[in-house]
Amino acid sequence: MISLKYDEKGLIPAIIQDSRNNEILMMAYMNEESLAKTIESGYTWFFSRSRQQLWMKGETSGNTQKVEQILYDCDADTLLIKVKPAGPACHTGNYSCFYGDLKGELIDAPGFDDANILQELYGVILKRLEEMPEGSYTSYLFSEGIDKILKKVGEESAEVIIAAKNREKKEVVYETADLIYHLLVMMVEQGVKLQDVYAELRSRS
């Protein structure tokens, strides 16, 4: 392993980046032990300077960061860690810790709960397929098979059509969300990734 340069307190800054869109999420400090735990577990661990102890991102909130790649800079004194976040990076609930400029104004950040909601939901559905927890509606759909999933896609499509025909905006929003969810279940069952659909859309532009 490369010989990293830790500061006099045995710490090295780690910049955390969303691997899906390259947005910077946060900056925290690691020591040798937290970096080792990060590598071993596949999830980010840091060292808290205020509490003087290790902590895992998302250990209590559930907003974990699955590590995709760990890079170091040319001086070997800073890390860049690319992750797939399972929720907001900031304790305030913001997608990124960097959400304000020096004038005190909020910047136009993508936001975990909007720009990345499809990827988040796809990930949850994929996890349900892998683990099949009891009592999960998604697990139920997978256990029933493709015919049941397609039936639900058809039903929700009809609900969207009816809501739109009646010009009931609230119902259009609700039924569209249901349709998108069931479409994602169908995609996971078929092994189709969101990136496949994104690529097809881009090819049509």
Short mmCIF file of C-alpha atoms in Angstrom, two decimals:
data_model
loop_
_atom_site.label_atom_id
_atom_site.label_comp_id
_atom_site.label_asym_id
_atom_site.label_seq_id
_atom_site.Cartn_x
_atom_site.Cartn_y
_atom_site.Cartn_z
CA MET A 1 0.00 0.00 0.00
CA ILE A 2 1.13 3.55 -0.72
CA SER A 3 2.78 5.36 2.19
CA LEU A 4 0.33 8.10 3.11
CA LYS A 5 1.36 11.30 4.86
CA TYR A 6 -0.64 11.79 8.06
CA ASP A 7 -0.40 15.06 9.99
CA GLU A 8 1.19 15.45 13.42
CA LYS A 9 -2.01 14.11 15.02
CA GLY A 10 -2.03 11.05 12.81
CA LEU A 11 -4.90 12.31 10.65
CA ILE A 12 -5.46 12.69 6.92
CA PRO A 13 -8.35 14.64 5.28
CA ALA A 14 -10.75 12.56 3.21
CA ILE A 15 -12.97 14.16 0.57
CA ILE A 16 -16.10 12.11 -0.07
CA GLN A 17 -17.56 12.15 -3.59
CA ASP A 18 -20.75 10.64 -5.00
CA SER A 19 -19.55 8.11 -7.59
CA ARG A 20 -22.76 8.49 -9.59
CA ASN A 21 -22.60 12.19 -10.37
CA ASN A 22 -19.17 13.30 -9.01
CA GLU A 23 -20.78 15.73 -6.54
CA ILE A 24 -18.66 16.45 -3.45
CA LEU A 25 -20.55 15.27 -0.38
CA MET A 26 -18.38 16.04 2.63
CA MET A 27 -14.89 16.24 4.09
CA ALA A 28 -13.82 14.44 7.23
CA TYR A 29 -10.65 13.07 8.80
CA MET A 30 -9.32 9.54 8.93
CA ASN A 31 -6.50 7.93 10.87
CA GLU A 32 -4.82 4.63 10.03
CA GLU A 33 -7.39 2.63 11.98
CA SER A 34 -10.46 4.26 10.42
CA LEU A 35 -8.96 3.88 6.94
CA ALA A 36 -8.29 0.21 7.65
CA LYS A 37 -11.90 -0.27 8.82
CA THR A 38 -13.12 1.55 5.70
CA ILE A 39 -11.15 -0.79 3.47
CA GLU A 40 -12.19 -3.87 5.44
CA SER A 41 -15.91 -3.07 5.72
CA GLY A 42 -16.42 -1.34 2.38
CA TYR A 43 -18.13 1.60 4.13
CA THR A 44 -16.67 4.91 5.26
CA TRP A 45 -15.25 5.23 8.76
CA PHE A 46 -13.79 8.46 10.14
CA PHE A 47 -12.04 9.82 13.20
CA SER A 48 -13.90 12.45 15.19
CA ARG A 49 -11.54 15.17 16.40
CA SER A 50 -14.09 16.47 18.90
CA ARG A 51 -14.99 13.08 20.40
CA GLN A 52 -11.57 11.54 19.83
CA GLN A 53 -13.06 8.29 18.56
CA LEU A 54 -13.86 6.38 15.39
CA TRP A 55 -17.29 6.64 13.82
CA MET A 56 -18.99 4.99 10.88
CA LYS A 57 -20.98 7.22 8.56
CA GLY A 58 -24.66 6.26 8.84
CA GLU A 59 -24.22 3.98 11.84
CA THR A 60 -27.16 5.63 13.60
CA SER A 61 -28.92 7.47 10.76
CA GLY A 62 -28.71 4.71 8.18
CA ASN A 63 -27.15 7.14 5.69
CA THR A 64 -24.19 4.90 4.95
CA GLN A 65 -21.63 5.40 2.18
CA LYS A 66 -20.62 2.30 0.24
CA VAL A 67 -17.05 2.72 -0.96
CA GLU A 68 -16.43 2.39 -4.69
CA GLN A 69 -12.87 3.68 -4.96
CA ILE A 70 -10.17 5.24 -2.77
CA LEU A 71 -7.71 7.64 -4.40
CA TYR A 72 -4.90 9.79 -3.02
CA ASP A 73 -3.46 13.07 -4.30
CA CYS A 74 0.00 13.74 -5.71
CA ASP A 75 1.41 14.61 -2.25
CA ALA A 76 -0.21 11.53 -0.67
CA ASP A 77 -1.63 13.73 2.10
CA THR A 78 -5.30 13.84 1.05
CA LEU A 79 -7.75 11.09 0.14
CA LEU A 80 -10.59 11.17 -2.38
CA ILE A 81 -13.16 8.46 -1.66
CA LYS A 82 -15.87 7.74 -4.20
CA VAL A 83 -19.01 6.27 -2.67
CA LYS A 84 -22.59 5.30 -3.29
CA PRO A 85 -24.53 7.12 -0.55
CA ALA A 86 -27.63 5.58 1.02
CA GLY A 87 -28.88 8.97 2.19
CA PRO A 88 -27.89 12.60 2.77
CA ALA A 89 -24.26 13.25 3.66
CA CYS A 90 -24.92 16.24 5.93
CA HIS A 91 -26.34 15.97 9.45
CA THR A 92 -28.72 18.80 8.50
CA GLY A 93 -30.42 16.50 6.01
CA ASN A 94 -28.84 18.16 2.99
CA TYR A 95 -27.51 15.96 0.21
CA SER A 96 -24.06 17.55 0.56
CA CYS A 97 -22.35 19.37 3.41
CA PHE A 98 -21.40 22.06 0.87
CA TYR A 99 -24.72 23.80 0.31
CA GLY A 100 -24.01 27.49 1.00
CA ASP A 101 -21.73 30.15 -0.47
CA LEU A 102 -19.79 32.87 1.36
CA LYS A 103 -22.72 35.26 0.99
CA GLY A 104 -24.83 32.93 3.07
CA GLU A 105 -26.98 31.92 0.14
CA LEU A 106 -27.96 28.34 -0.64
CA ILE A 107 -26.48 26.94 -3.81
CA ASP A 108 -28.43 25.00 -6.36
CA ALA A 109 -27.34 21.52 -5.34
CA PRO A 110 -28.99 18.40 -6.78
CA GLY A 111 -30.22 17.08 -3.44
CA PHE A 112 -30.33 13.43 -2.48
CA ASP A 113 -34.07 13.39 -2.16
CA ASP A 114 -34.71 14.61 -5.70
CA ALA A 115 -31.96 14.09 -8.27
CA ASN A 116 -30.92 10.73 -6.84
CA ILE A 117 -34.24 9.36 -5.60
CA LEU A 118 -34.57 6.92 -8.49
CA GLN A 119 -31.11 5.50 -7.84
CA GLU A 120 -31.86 5.30 -4.12
CA LEU A 121 -35.16 3.50 -4.69
CA TYR A 122 -33.59 1.16 -7.25
CA GLY A 123 -30.94 0.26 -4.69
CA VAL A 124 -33.55 -0.49 -2.02
CA ILE A 125 -35.52 -2.70 -4.42
CA LEU A 126 -32.36 -4.54 -5.45
CA LYS A 127 -31.53 -5.14 -1.78
CA ARG A 128 -35.03 -6.54 -1.20
CA LEU A 129 -34.45 -9.02 -4.04
CA GLU A 130 -31.13 -10.09 -2.55
CA GLU A 131 -32.41 -10.45 1.03
CA MET A 132 -36.15 -11.14 0.55
CA PRO A 133 -37.17 -9.95 4.05
CA GLU A 134 -40.52 -11.17 5.38
CA GLY A 135 -43.34 -8.65 5.42
CA SER A 136 -41.90 -6.60 2.56
CA TYR A 137 -44.31 -5.77 -0.28
CA THR A 138 -41.38 -5.71 -2.68
CA SER A 139 -40.32 -9.19 -1.57
CA TYR A 140 -43.91 -10.32 -2.11
CA LEU A 141 -43.87 -9.06 -5.68
CA PHE A 142 -40.61 -10.86 -6.43
CA SER A 143 -41.88 -14.09 -4.86
CA GLU A 144 -45.04 -13.93 -6.99
CA GLY A 145 -42.99 -13.55 -10.15
CA ILE A 146 -43.02 -11.52 -13.34
CA ASP A 147 -46.71 -12.02 -14.14
CA LYS A 148 -47.73 -10.38 -10.85
CA ILE A 149 -45.25 -7.55 -11.34
CA LEU A 150 -46.48 -6.87 -14.88
CA LYS A 151 -50.09 -6.97 -13.70
CA LYS A 152 -49.27 -4.24 -11.17
CA VAL A 153 -47.49 -2.17 -13.84
CA GLY A 154 -50.61 -2.42 -15.99
CA GLU A 155 -52.92 -1.51 -13.13
CA GLU A 156 -50.86 1.51 -12.11
CA SER A 157 -50.61 2.67 -15.74
CA ALA A 158 -54.41 2.63 -15.92
CA GLU A 159 -54.63 4.57 -12.66
CA VAL A 160 -52.35 7.27 -14.07
CA ILE A 161 -54.48 7.51 -17.21
CA ILE A 162 -57.70 7.84 -15.20
CA ALA A 163 -56.22 10.48 -12.88
CA ALA A 164 -54.90 12.49 -15.84
CA LYS A 165 -58.19 12.20 -17.70
CA ASN A 166 -60.01 13.55 -14.63
CA ARG A 167 -57.38 16.31 -14.32
CA GLU A 168 -56.79 15.47 -10.67
CA LYS A 169 -53.23 16.71 -10.15
CA LYS A 170 -52.80 15.24 -6.68
CA GLU A 171 -53.92 11.83 -7.92
CA VAL A 172 -51.66 12.10 -10.98
CA VAL A 173 -48.68 12.65 -8.68
CA TYR A 174 -49.65 9.77 -6.39
CA GLU A 175 -50.39 7.28 -9.14
CA THR A 176 -47.30 8.27 -11.13
CA ALA A 177 -45.16 7.54 -8.06
CA ASP A 178 -46.82 4.12 -7.77
CA LEU A 179 -46.20 3.43 -11.46
CA ILE A 180 -42.54 4.42 -11.25
CA TYR A 181 -42.01 2.17 -8.23
CA HIS A 182 -43.53 -0.84 -9.98
CA LEU A 183 -41.57 -0.09 -13.15
CA LEU A 184 -38.38 -0.15 -11.07
CA VAL A 185 -39.38 -3.50 -9.57
CA MET A 186 -39.89 -4.82 -13.10
CA MET A 187 -36.50 -3.43 -14.18
CA VAL A 188 -34.71 -5.10 -11.26
CA GLU A 189 -36.45 -8.40 -12.01
CA GLN A 190 -35.33 -8.12 -15.64
CA GLY A 191 -31.78 -7.09 -14.77
CA VAL A 192 -32.19 -3.68 -16.39
CA LYS A 193 -30.20 -0.87 -14.76
CA LEU A 194 -31.20 2.78 -14.59
CA GLN A 195 -28.01 3.59 -16.47
CA ASP A 196 -29.31 1.48 -19.37
CA VAL A 197 -32.42 3.64 -19.58
CA TYR A 198 -30.42 6.85 -19.17
CA ALA A 199 -28.15 5.81 -22.05
CA GLU A 200 -31.16 5.09 -24.26
CA LEU A 201 -32.67 8.49 -23.45
CA ARG A 202 -29.39 10.24 -24.20
CA SER A 203 -29.16 8.45 -27.54
CA ARG A 204 -32.50 9.97 -28.51
CA SER A 205 -31.54 13.57 -27.72
#
